Amino acid sequence: MDALRVTCLVVVLAATVVGVGVFARGAARLTRTIRVGRAAPGRLRPVGRRTWLVVRELIGHGRFQHKPVVRVAHWTVMVSFPVLFFTLVSGYAQVVRPEFALPLLGSSAPWAWLTEGIAWLSLAGILALIAVRVRTTPRDVPPTPARAIAAAGAGAGDGSGPAQTEPARRSRFFGSHTGQAVVVEATVLLVVLAVLLLRGLEHELAARAGSASTWLFPTTAWIGDLWSGASTGAVESAVVLCATVKILVSMAWFVVVGLQPTMGVAWHRFLAVVNVYARRSAAGEVALGPLEPVRVGERELDVAALEDLPEDARLGVKAVEDLTWKQLLDVTTCTECGRCQEQCPAWATGKPLSPKLVTLALRDHAAATAPYLRAARAGSPVEDGHVDVDLVASGVIDADALWACTTCGACVQQCPVDIEHVDTIVDIRRYQTLMESAFPAELGGTFTKLERRGNPWGLPARQRLDWAKGLPFDVPVVGADVASAAEVDYLFWVGCAGAYEEKAKRTTRAVAELLHTAGVSFAVLGDGEGCTGDPARRAGNEVLYQMLASANVGTLAAAEARAVVVTCAHCFNTLSREYPQLGGRYDVVHHTELLNRLVAEGRLTPVAPEGPEQRVTYHDPCYLGRHNEVYEPPRELLAALPGVEAVEMPRTRERSFCCGAGGARMWLEESIGTRIGTARAEEAVATGAGVVATACPYCTVMLTDGVAATAGAAGPDVDRAAVGVPEVTDIALLLLDRVRASSSS
């Protein structure tokens, strides 16, 4: 070997030892950090179903459905790693023997086509991803999450700092490590260019040896032709240097990544596979719908056995060591793509909450404290301030950010690596609520009303049937008019809003009248019904939730309830998805699903009422749509209504924008930024619709307030119709108008 080859061989071998060693050290450190977490039962089996889920997600890239360019570009870059790895292997041999080709694969035309095809596609893909980042990242985006969190926490929504200016907050890369992303993208770009150049040089050497084949170099032969005027020695030296550069770039990447275990934009290519495998549902559903139960050690919290808990029992997450290993894997896997941040209604309306920034704060804090936690568990002395650090009191998680979450699930639904943001946020709320009583003051009153009166309005149970007064038919009550719910088709779960809130009571009456008209027998629980506990649970008060839920499960069991119809999306989710955790299993249907079925079966016949056609836009409630994937029945019902022109808002179905009421936010004031309901109302107004159709009483309340704010912005004396301010109403009321028109015609 000549001096060049010897030198390059020594350099690449040394670089490989350093690169692989540093990378292995980083992987070990990262693994130790994740193992600090508590147990996460049920995350590893069944192996077969979970493995198939990973394969399906990797091949299909289904979580990129709303970003087709990014989806294709990311897929090509992802595939290039395993395919082009073989060019890295051959590169080591080419440093010594420039004409080297891998046995079997080196003479395989299909492999040559695959290698070159993936290389060119990966080149196009990484250029596209670079273009997306450059176009999406404004110049005033802070370069580090620490600065981003500080800026978001101080004066969020008031325009007090440069970090809060537009379009900075609109960028999904706000708070991401731009420099780290540049390193990853530059590495991919340089490696792919080196692969294509090497292929061309290999063709030129093969041509000079008389063994060149167009089939083996289908798209790179022309690159080799550019070297036709150079000597063979020069071409060989070019191969050696190109292979060396390719290896050094790869090893440099290993070193950078190994030294930065928190570099999620790089580590996710390894960890995402594990995170997708360990997702909550082995069936492939995102981590929405029911919340994970509170665990004390290895057991789920049972309110009936509270007195048996050890004195030092901790409910919820106070410190990083209270997170499960899956939650620590979540935060370590974050790619910093910002799709969660882009969809978050709190962030979009100027509040300090960004699901991404919360994730990065937890990741960085976990990495910094994990060594001290391991030392403490091993019995070594550790300074105060490194163990059992309260995430909220210490400022790792901003209190305003924690309570800004509506638990709408947009972050979870959008995350391409299956991070379960909502579960983690609620776990932190649980500790703050149950152990520290550190929650917004308004929630104190709500908790008291729920505990004493069984509803968040604090109204007496005897008023739960007031909505039925004046109906032209009797509403049977279980235990008074019918012995059990088994005697009727459905138990009608009215809900607190349906019983007490004025607009929701109109919906309750409408559904009752429609069921009566269709000949569907139903009964209610009357004053035996209590709050499902959804507001308490989302606010972190798991003990109060279980008290309310257990009472309801007992009542439903005594009533022999099997089929239940509900009008509230939150009741729908709690009864159908969360009560099974307490032994209550029912066939729960949302009123839009049942009414749609009755119309389709001809049991309800809507006709167009007098007057002009109504332009209607439908708002997807988060707990009906994203959390339970009920998207089509409400739309099918609207489509079946004569005299209705349905129009969609820009953000619909799984990308629908929250009304702002979830996560117990219905009972909290929005003192930071724009009201979420107002922002959603503005989208509805922009469609030109005269009616905003809803399917949840919370949404009706919030959007009604939002529409009123929109009208107020236009002036106190303005004609609402003139400025296009729509009416907010439930779909059931639209159907009832048309069914009544049918009866009177």
XYZ file of C-alpha atoms in Angstrom:
745
model
C 0.000 0.000 0.000
C 1.138 3.497 -0.707
C 1.448 6.175 1.938
C -1.986 7.628 1.199
C -3.764 4.333 1.825
C -1.791 3.593 4.968
C -2.505 7.027 6.339
C -6.203 6.829 5.500
C -6.483 3.322 6.974
C -4.918 4.427 10.252
C -7.169 7.484 10.378
C -10.414 5.593 9.674
C -9.597 2.817 12.141
C -8.785 5.335 14.860
C -11.917 7.307 14.042
C -13.987 4.131 14.178
C -12.658 3.127 17.573
C -13.367 6.601 18.937
C -16.738 6.952 17.194
C -18.126 3.563 18.161
C -16.737 3.883 21.684
C -18.252 7.317 22.293
C -21.543 6.243 20.749
C -21.696 3.103 22.912
C -20.946 5.211 25.984
C -23.758 7.593 25.070
C -26.154 4.694 24.470
C -25.272 3.214 27.855
C -25.803 6.550 29.591
C -29.135 7.000 27.851
C -30.223 3.487 28.820
C -29.307 4.110 32.448
C -31.375 7.296 32.419
C -34.444 5.469 31.107
C -34.004 2.688 33.668
C -34.331 5.248 36.450
C -38.069 5.244 35.730
C -40.703 3.188 37.509
C -42.269 0.066 36.072
C -44.699 0.405 33.166
C -46.786 -2.784 33.128
C -48.191 -4.125 29.880
C -45.810 -2.303 27.558
C -43.815 -5.259 26.222
C -46.404 -7.882 25.300
C -47.865 -9.318 23.128
C -44.598 -9.448 21.206
C -46.055 -10.484 17.859
C -48.716 -7.785 17.651
C -46.364 -5.080 18.835
C -43.669 -6.117 16.377
C -46.155 -6.058 13.506
C -47.292 -2.612 14.657
C -43.717 -1.322 14.458
C -43.239 -2.769 10.971
C -46.525 -1.264 9.793
C -45.708 2.168 11.205
C -42.199 2.183 9.748
C -43.263 1.080 6.280
C -46.454 3.131 6.087
C -45.316 6.267 7.922
C -48.997 6.695 8.743
C -48.493 9.452 11.306
C -47.254 11.803 8.561
C -50.613 11.755 6.752
C -51.068 15.533 6.788
C -47.568 16.334 5.579
C -47.145 14.387 2.325
C -43.839 16.004 1.309
C -42.293 15.401 4.721
C -43.740 11.892 4.752
C -42.053 10.855 1.510
C -38.831 12.717 2.269
C -38.491 11.268 5.764
C -39.272 7.758 4.505
C -36.500 7.892 1.907
C -33.965 9.170 4.442
C -35.023 6.521 6.956
C -34.688 3.696 4.433
C -31.277 4.948 3.335
C -29.704 4.097 6.689
C -30.049 0.292 6.530
C -29.572 0.108 2.746
C -26.560 2.429 2.501
C -24.955 0.903 5.597
C -23.446 -1.687 3.265
C -21.635 1.085 1.391
C -20.043 2.033 4.722
C -18.844 -1.550 5.149
C -17.357 -1.654 1.655
C -15.773 1.763 2.268
C -13.368 0.281 4.822
C -12.113 -2.220 2.255
C -11.906 0.441 -0.459
C -9.433 2.405 1.644
C -7.063 -0.533 1.068
C -8.355 -1.854 -2.278
C -10.169 0.809 -4.307
C -11.595 -1.805 -6.717
C -13.240 -3.781 -3.878
C -16.847 -4.881 -4.249
C -18.950 -6.745 -1.692
C -19.234 -10.484 -2.357
C -22.516 -11.400 -4.073
C -24.097 -7.980 -3.542
C -21.362 -6.215 -5.482
C -22.238 -8.133 -8.644
C -26.001 -8.066 -8.147
C -27.858 -5.772 -10.536
C -31.013 -5.605 -8.374
C -28.895 -4.544 -5.384
C -27.118 -1.942 -7.498
C -30.436 -0.510 -8.629
C -31.750 -0.481 -5.058
C -28.609 1.185 -3.696
C -28.501 3.924 -6.305
C -32.245 4.456 -6.263
C -32.312 4.890 -2.493
C -29.251 7.145 -2.625
C -30.830 9.517 -5.151
C -34.183 9.467 -3.354
C -32.451 10.116 -0.053
C -30.585 13.040 -1.583
C -33.854 14.524 -2.785
C -35.454 13.729 0.583
C -32.819 15.403 2.727
C -32.792 18.473 0.469
C -36.567 18.660 0.849
C -36.322 18.385 4.641
C -33.649 21.075 4.722
C -35.874 23.300 2.604
C -38.832 22.705 4.949
C -36.739 23.633 7.986
C -35.287 26.751 6.337
C -38.699 27.883 5.165
C -40.426 27.128 8.476
C -37.822 28.498 10.881
C -37.958 32.299 11.203
C -34.756 34.117 12.053
C -35.917 35.157 15.523
C -36.603 31.611 16.765
C -34.583 30.974 19.949
C -31.904 28.333 19.335
C -32.315 26.419 22.610
C -35.254 25.033 24.568
C -34.020 26.780 27.742
C -34.378 30.197 26.126
C -37.654 29.158 24.569
C -39.136 28.062 27.862
C -37.964 31.215 29.610
C -39.464 33.350 26.880
C -42.693 31.369 26.864
C -43.049 31.513 30.632
C -42.405 35.239 30.923
C -45.016 37.438 29.368
C -46.510 34.753 27.162
C -49.102 36.188 24.895
C -48.460 39.804 25.808
C -45.816 40.481 23.217
C -43.318 41.531 25.861
C -40.288 39.781 24.392
C -38.785 39.158 20.983
C -39.262 35.417 21.381
C -43.014 35.976 21.456
C -43.212 37.865 18.180
C -44.854 36.468 15.100
C -44.040 34.435 13.132
C -41.717 32.944 15.772
C -44.473 31.361 17.868
C -46.144 29.989 14.760
C -43.048 28.039 13.813
C -43.165 24.431 14.925
C -39.369 24.638 15.298
C -39.638 27.327 17.991
C -37.481 26.043 20.863
C -35.890 23.186 18.894
C -32.114 22.736 18.725
C -31.557 24.074 15.238
C -27.803 23.449 15.377
C -28.298 19.778 16.189
C -30.713 19.410 13.311
C -28.196 21.016 10.960
C -25.554 18.470 12.042
C -27.886 15.568 11.305
C -29.033 16.957 7.966
C -25.481 17.830 6.892
C -24.315 14.325 7.811
C -27.001 12.689 5.718
C -26.297 15.033 2.811
C -22.535 14.437 2.852
C -22.868 10.655 3.214
C -25.321 10.369 0.333
C -23.167 12.561 -1.915
C -20.142 10.416 -1.016
C -22.064 7.237 -1.894
C -23.035 8.577 -5.317
C -19.509 9.805 -6.031
C -18.048 6.465 -4.963
C -20.433 4.616 -7.243
C -19.325 6.730 -10.173
C -15.640 6.187 -9.376
C -16.240 2.442 -9.010
C -17.734 2.425 -12.506
C -14.708 4.209 -13.928
C -12.315 1.690 -12.337
C -14.434 -1.196 -13.572
C -14.453 0.273 -17.094
C -10.677 0.470 -17.121
C -10.512 -3.157 -15.970
C -12.907 -4.160 -18.744
C -15.632 -5.318 -16.333
C -17.968 -2.314 -16.347
C -21.686 -3.018 -16.715
C -24.406 -0.457 -17.190
C -26.715 -2.727 -15.195
C -24.463 -2.387 -12.142
C -24.207 1.423 -12.373
C -27.558 2.455 -13.870
C -27.623 6.074 -12.653
C -24.014 6.873 -11.713
C -21.985 5.805 -14.738
C -22.059 9.384 -15.980
C -20.289 10.509 -12.791
C -17.484 8.070 -13.561
C -17.262 9.389 -17.111
C -16.316 12.782 -15.679
C -13.037 11.137 -14.548
C -12.215 9.623 -17.926
C -9.305 12.026 -18.443
C -7.637 11.202 -15.120
C -5.036 8.493 -14.617
C -5.962 5.191 -13.000
C -3.860 6.086 -9.990
C -5.715 9.355 -9.587
C -9.063 7.577 -9.758
C -7.927 5.035 -7.165
C -6.724 7.823 -4.887
C -10.071 9.560 -5.318
C -11.847 6.354 -4.207
C -9.599 6.085 -1.155
C -10.148 9.717 -0.175
C -13.886 9.618 -0.824
C -14.307 6.421 1.227
C -12.217 7.971 4.001
C -14.295 11.141 4.080
C -17.498 9.105 4.121
C -16.287 7.051 7.095
C -15.014 10.107 8.954
C -18.317 11.917 8.491
C -20.175 8.872 9.823
C -17.846 8.517 12.808
C -18.021 12.233 13.539
C -21.784 11.831 13.712
C -21.334 8.940 16.164
C -19.100 11.118 18.344
C -21.493 14.080 18.333
C -24.493 11.865 19.096
C -22.624 9.893 21.754
C -21.611 13.059 23.544
C -25.223 14.318 23.465
C -27.620 11.635 24.778
C -30.304 14.332 24.777
C -29.925 14.870 21.025
C -33.351 13.509 20.175
C -33.184 14.618 16.547
C -30.469 11.982 16.109
C -31.287 9.342 18.729
C -34.891 8.992 17.593
C -33.804 6.870 14.631
C -32.944 4.181 17.181
C -35.396 4.934 19.983
C -38.513 5.522 17.878
C -38.715 1.821 17.072
C -38.716 0.981 20.780
C -41.166 3.752 21.645
C -43.647 2.696 18.982
C -43.300 -0.912 20.141
C -44.024 0.070 23.759
C -46.984 2.335 23.020
C -50.011 2.074 25.282
C -52.215 0.068 22.923
C -50.907 -3.040 21.190
C -53.768 -2.605 18.716
C -52.143 0.553 17.374
C -54.443 3.211 18.843
C -52.836 6.434 19.999
C -52.715 7.078 23.751
C -56.028 8.937 23.920
C -59.457 8.210 25.353
C -58.973 6.823 28.871
C -56.231 8.043 31.154
C -53.809 5.603 32.696
C -54.739 4.840 36.332
C -52.695 6.116 39.257
C -50.242 3.499 40.497
C -48.812 3.159 43.955
C -45.850 0.856 43.551
C -47.036 -2.014 41.381
C -50.713 -1.582 42.262
C -53.419 0.637 40.848
C -54.877 3.134 43.290
C -58.090 1.929 44.916
C -59.942 4.654 46.804
C -61.713 2.029 48.895
C -58.327 1.005 50.292
C -56.839 4.461 50.872
C -56.266 3.742 54.547
C -54.086 0.777 53.630
C -51.621 2.902 51.677
C -48.180 3.321 53.244
C -47.566 6.671 54.897
C -44.936 7.623 52.341
C -47.125 6.702 49.353
C -46.917 9.241 46.547
C -49.822 9.825 44.179
C -48.848 11.177 40.802
C -45.525 12.523 39.588
C -43.561 14.928 41.736
C -40.012 14.302 40.536
C -38.394 12.771 37.499
C -37.879 9.491 39.369
C -41.687 9.156 39.619
C -41.988 8.896 35.840
C -42.192 5.420 34.351
C -39.444 4.112 32.090
C -41.891 4.531 29.187
C -42.380 8.202 30.032
C -38.604 8.681 30.178
C -38.300 6.838 26.872
C -40.944 9.204 25.499
C -39.026 12.348 26.356
C -35.731 10.878 25.138
C -37.274 9.895 21.804
C -38.583 13.381 20.973
C -37.405 14.454 17.512
C -38.100 18.141 18.205
C -40.147 18.273 15.000
C -42.698 20.495 16.752
C -45.796 18.977 15.211
C -47.339 18.769 18.687
C -46.555 22.420 19.272
C -47.997 23.344 15.887
C -51.350 21.758 16.796
C -51.540 22.753 20.472
C -54.465 25.163 21.049
C -52.855 26.596 24.188
C -49.635 27.456 22.361
C -51.524 28.820 19.364
C -53.404 31.266 21.575
C -50.358 32.726 23.341
C -50.147 30.554 26.443
C -46.868 29.204 27.860
C -47.725 25.554 27.222
C -45.917 23.795 24.406
C -46.036 19.972 24.548
C -42.641 19.917 22.873
C -41.010 22.305 25.347
C -42.459 20.360 28.284
C -41.016 17.182 26.773
C -37.596 18.737 26.232
C -37.544 20.201 29.736
C -38.255 16.772 31.217
C -35.654 15.166 28.953
C -32.885 17.571 29.894
C -33.755 17.423 33.586
C -33.824 13.611 33.551
C -30.427 13.437 31.851
C -28.932 15.862 34.373
C -30.308 14.173 37.491
C -30.222 10.468 36.547
C -26.606 9.938 37.742
C -27.486 11.345 41.175
C -30.609 9.185 41.368
C -28.623 6.047 40.588
C -26.027 7.003 43.177
C -28.713 7.599 45.805
C -30.271 4.212 45.110
C -26.854 2.606 45.455
C -26.533 4.138 48.913
C -24.029 6.848 48.028
C -24.451 10.283 49.619
C -25.999 12.822 47.282
C -26.319 16.570 47.788
C -29.778 17.994 48.303
C -31.213 19.487 45.162
C -30.387 16.537 42.928
C -32.931 13.990 44.189
C -36.706 14.292 44.620
C -36.786 17.638 42.841
C -40.361 18.922 42.510
C -40.784 19.468 38.781
C -43.187 22.376 39.221
C -41.795 24.051 42.337
C -38.284 23.968 40.850
C -39.468 25.537 37.593
C -38.662 22.578 35.361
C -42.335 22.684 34.369
C -44.011 26.083 34.477
C -47.207 26.013 36.574
C -49.106 28.115 34.036
C -48.059 25.714 31.294
C -49.176 22.716 33.359
C -52.676 24.062 33.889
C -53.074 25.474 30.376
C -53.478 21.983 28.922
C -56.998 21.149 27.691
C -56.073 17.452 27.265
C -57.467 17.752 23.732
C -54.944 15.164 22.524
C -53.797 17.043 19.426
C -50.180 16.603 20.516
C -50.527 12.847 20.995
C -52.386 12.378 17.734
C -49.795 14.292 15.736
C -46.612 12.872 17.290
C -44.812 10.630 14.754
C -42.975 8.695 17.496
C -45.950 8.045 19.811
C -45.076 10.284 22.752
C -47.889 10.274 25.326
C -47.913 13.919 26.406
C -51.377 14.009 28.002
C -50.753 11.112 30.393
C -47.545 12.727 31.638
C -49.114 16.162 32.106
C -52.049 14.690 34.034
C -49.670 12.609 36.176
C -47.867 15.806 37.198
C -51.223 17.470 37.900
C -52.157 14.497 40.111
C -49.257 15.092 42.457
C -49.844 18.829 42.569
C -53.552 18.319 43.312
C -53.531 15.319 45.622
C -50.272 15.800 47.507
C -49.661 19.552 47.482
C -53.151 21.029 46.941
C -51.379 23.265 44.446
C -54.024 23.885 41.835
C -55.770 26.984 40.439
C -58.065 28.561 43.014
C -61.160 28.147 40.829
C -60.775 24.375 40.946
C -61.145 24.398 44.726
C -64.753 25.480 44.354
C -65.352 22.984 41.564
C -63.998 20.109 43.661
C -66.190 21.138 46.585
C -69.312 21.253 44.411
C -68.506 17.867 42.913
C -67.955 16.324 46.324
C -70.987 17.844 48.043
C -73.502 18.134 45.216
C -72.301 15.613 42.659
C -72.052 18.207 39.871
C -69.652 21.069 39.045
C -72.479 23.641 39.066
C -73.191 22.923 42.726
C -76.944 22.669 42.097
C -79.209 20.274 43.996
C -79.915 16.803 42.637
C -83.660 17.450 42.719
C -83.198 19.827 39.768
C -81.737 17.137 37.531
C -85.140 16.487 35.950
C -86.151 20.136 35.471
C -85.208 19.877 31.787
C -88.140 17.487 31.234
C -90.807 19.896 32.482
C -93.303 20.825 29.777
C -92.494 17.957 27.426
C -95.651 16.500 25.818
C -94.745 13.028 27.065
C -93.504 11.499 30.268
C -89.831 10.746 30.781
C -89.598 7.497 32.740
C -87.192 7.314 35.663
C -85.466 4.080 36.611
C -86.679 2.903 40.002
C -89.826 5.006 39.867
C -91.492 4.432 36.503
C -89.545 1.382 35.325
C -87.929 -1.245 37.509
C -84.655 -1.268 35.586
C -82.986 0.007 32.444
C -83.311 -3.501 31.020
C -86.975 -2.701 30.294
C -86.120 0.031 27.791
C -83.938 0.321 24.690
C -81.557 2.855 26.213
C -80.663 4.434 29.472
C -80.393 8.143 28.658
C -77.397 9.532 30.552
C -78.275 13.220 30.730
C -75.023 14.483 32.287
C -74.486 17.511 34.480
C -74.443 19.995 31.624
C -77.535 18.431 30.059
C -79.371 18.756 33.351
C -78.235 22.185 34.525
C -76.779 24.335 31.694
C -79.479 26.205 29.788
C -78.332 25.616 26.195
C -77.452 22.014 26.989
C -80.925 21.480 28.468
C -82.360 22.393 25.064
C -80.240 19.645 23.533
C -81.408 17.162 26.180
C -85.050 17.977 25.456
C -84.433 17.698 21.712
C -82.833 14.267 22.001
C -85.624 13.042 24.274
C -88.292 14.264 21.821
C -86.491 12.703 18.857
C -86.170 9.354 20.607
C -89.835 9.481 21.562
C -90.824 10.345 17.975
C -88.729 7.465 16.614
C -90.338 5.003 18.998
C -87.138 4.371 20.932
C -87.898 3.617 24.560
C -85.601 5.172 27.121
C -85.375 6.029 30.785
C -83.225 8.300 32.925
C -81.725 8.008 36.396
C -83.075 11.362 37.557
C -81.547 12.440 40.844
C -79.691 9.127 41.008
C -77.283 10.352 38.352
C -74.036 12.042 39.386
C -71.103 13.628 37.594
C -69.013 11.056 35.762
C -65.917 12.614 37.323
C -64.264 13.736 34.090
C -63.417 17.269 35.327
C -61.926 15.908 38.549
C -59.820 13.302 36.795
C -58.429 15.675 34.159
C -57.603 18.161 36.920
C -55.573 15.463 38.659
C -58.024 14.713 41.470
C -58.052 10.955 40.986
C -59.441 10.301 44.465
C -62.530 12.451 43.839
C -62.915 10.926 40.387
C -62.942 7.410 41.779
C -65.464 8.373 44.449
C -67.838 9.788 41.836
C -67.209 7.050 39.305
C -67.569 4.202 41.811
C -70.911 5.597 42.945
C -72.103 5.794 39.347
C -70.885 2.293 38.528
C -72.862 1.025 41.509
C -75.953 2.957 40.420
C -75.688 1.694 36.846
C -75.249 -1.857 38.075
C -78.365 -1.572 40.264
C -80.241 -0.121 37.280
C -79.090 -3.058 35.116
C -77.868 -0.617 32.492
C -76.481 -2.141 29.333
C -77.120 0.278 26.454
C -76.511 3.952 27.245
C -76.974 7.050 25.091
C -75.206 10.305 26.011
C -75.113 13.843 24.628
C -71.840 14.955 26.247
C -68.585 13.943 24.584
C -66.818 13.894 27.964
C -69.465 11.631 29.517
C -69.245 9.464 26.403
C -65.498 9.006 26.832
C -65.681 8.427 30.586
C -68.555 5.933 30.523
C -67.292 3.957 27.542
C -63.520 4.099 27.980
C -62.778 4.783 31.668
C -65.500 3.077 33.678
C -64.310 -0.349 32.469
C -61.203 0.306 34.622
C -63.603 0.186 37.595
C -65.633 -2.758 36.350
C -68.396 -0.827 34.599
C -68.896 -2.028 31.025
C -71.710 -0.692 28.878
C -72.630 -0.282 25.244
C -72.352 3.503 25.075
C -73.514 5.425 22.013
C -73.289 9.147 21.357
C -76.535 10.846 20.456
C -75.272 11.815 16.989
C -74.516 8.148 16.264
C -77.960 7.003 17.394
C -79.848 9.816 15.665
C -77.918 9.224 12.446
C -78.905 5.545 12.584
C -82.562 6.413 13.193
C -82.601 8.768 10.200
C -80.901 6.148 7.995
C -83.491 3.551 9.087
C -86.344 5.924 8.246
C -87.572 6.139 11.821
C -86.973 9.890 11.746
C -87.893 11.809 8.606
C -86.474 15.318 8.362
C -87.816 17.788 5.798
C -86.638 21.263 4.923
C -88.221 23.924 7.149
C -89.526 27.148 5.711
C -86.938 29.764 4.950
C -83.617 29.934 3.113
C -81.043 27.169 3.123
C -78.789 27.165 6.158
C -75.024 27.190 5.740
C -73.686 25.027 8.587
C -70.156 24.247 9.744
C -69.505 21.391 12.148
C -67.040 21.565 15.047
C -65.467 18.236 16.079
C -65.444 17.896 19.883
C -62.033 16.595 20.945
C -63.441 13.891 23.205
C -65.799 12.644 20.525
C -63.439 12.963 17.571
C -59.752 12.646 18.414
C -60.203 10.666 21.610
C -62.835 8.258 20.233
C -62.615 8.646 16.442
C -66.290 9.453 15.937
C -66.016 11.714 12.918
C -68.495 10.548 10.290
C -71.878 10.023 12.062
C -72.333 13.745 12.859
C -71.386 14.672 9.297
C -73.650 12.002 7.819
C -76.473 13.329 9.969
C -75.859 16.881 8.746
C -75.749 15.649 5.145
C -79.140 13.993 5.662
C -80.790 17.243 6.766
C -82.706 18.997 3.970
C -82.027 22.690 3.638
C -78.482 22.435 5.004
C -75.302 23.303 3.137
C -72.411 21.839 5.133
C -69.023 23.578 4.973
C -65.829 22.582 6.748
C -63.487 24.740 8.772
C -59.784 24.575 7.834
C -59.018 22.327 10.824
C -61.363 19.357 11.079
C -61.530 15.738 12.218
C -58.261 14.641 13.872
C -56.780 18.106 13.299
C -59.778 19.929 14.756
C -59.027 22.919 16.988
C -60.148 22.569 20.607
C -62.958 24.690 22.091
C -60.872 25.175 25.248
C -63.118 23.398 27.783
C -61.356 20.058 28.236
C -58.889 19.171 30.963
C -61.158 20.912 33.529
C -60.505 24.207 31.706
C -64.300 24.666 31.525
C -64.066 25.824 35.134
C -60.969 28.014 34.793
C -60.548 31.523 33.474
C -58.197 32.123 30.537
C -56.090 35.003 31.781
C -53.174 34.516 29.372
C -53.354 35.089 25.645
C -56.430 34.764 23.458
C -59.359 32.599 24.521
C -59.196 29.259 22.730
C -62.947 29.298 22.134
C -62.688 32.723 20.541
C -59.938 31.546 18.206
C -62.093 28.605 17.143
C -65.146 30.834 16.737
C -63.162 33.087 14.396
C -62.448 30.058 12.192
C -66.156 29.249 12.142
C -67.112 32.813 11.270
C -64.597 32.820 8.427
C -66.486 29.982 6.703
C -69.492 32.261 6.218
C -71.728 29.749 7.985
C -74.839 30.961 9.736
C -74.804 28.023 12.139
C -71.996 26.323 14.033
C -73.154 22.781 14.762
C -71.760 21.083 17.842
C -72.110 17.678 19.475
C -70.985 18.422 23.032
C -72.406 20.856 25.614
C -68.918 22.044 26.601
C -68.237 23.015 23.004
C -71.600 24.755 22.784
C -70.832 26.900 25.833
C -67.287 27.794 24.792
C -68.103 28.539 21.158
C -71.158 30.568 22.151
C -68.891 32.733 24.296
C -66.373 32.845 21.448
C -68.993 33.979 18.968
C -70.171 36.627 21.421
C -66.597 37.866 21.733
C -66.338 37.987 17.957
C -69.503 40.051 17.772
C -68.237 42.282 20.581
C -65.045 42.919 18.668
C -67.174 44.248 15.837
C -68.847 46.756 18.179
C -71.640 46.710 20.782
C -74.377 47.974 18.478
C -73.483 45.996 15.400
C -76.039 43.850 13.607
C -74.891 40.257 14.236
C -76.292 39.049 10.921
C -74.551 41.859 9.069
C -71.131 40.806 10.306
C -71.867 37.121 9.794
C -71.860 36.028 13.444
C -73.303 32.519 13.479
C -75.613 30.781 15.917
C -74.084 27.932 17.926
C -76.346 24.931 18.392
C -76.291 21.170 18.757
C -76.964 18.977 15.726
C -79.916 17.449 17.564
C -81.719 20.806 17.507
C -81.185 21.147 13.763
C -82.641 17.670 13.279
C -85.576 18.380 15.579
C -86.573 21.482 13.555
C -86.775 19.352 10.430
C -88.571 16.438 12.055
C -91.149 18.832 13.464
C -91.527 20.335 9.991
C -92.172 16.820 8.709
C -94.868 16.227 11.332
C -96.649 19.494 10.571
C -96.615 19.082 6.779
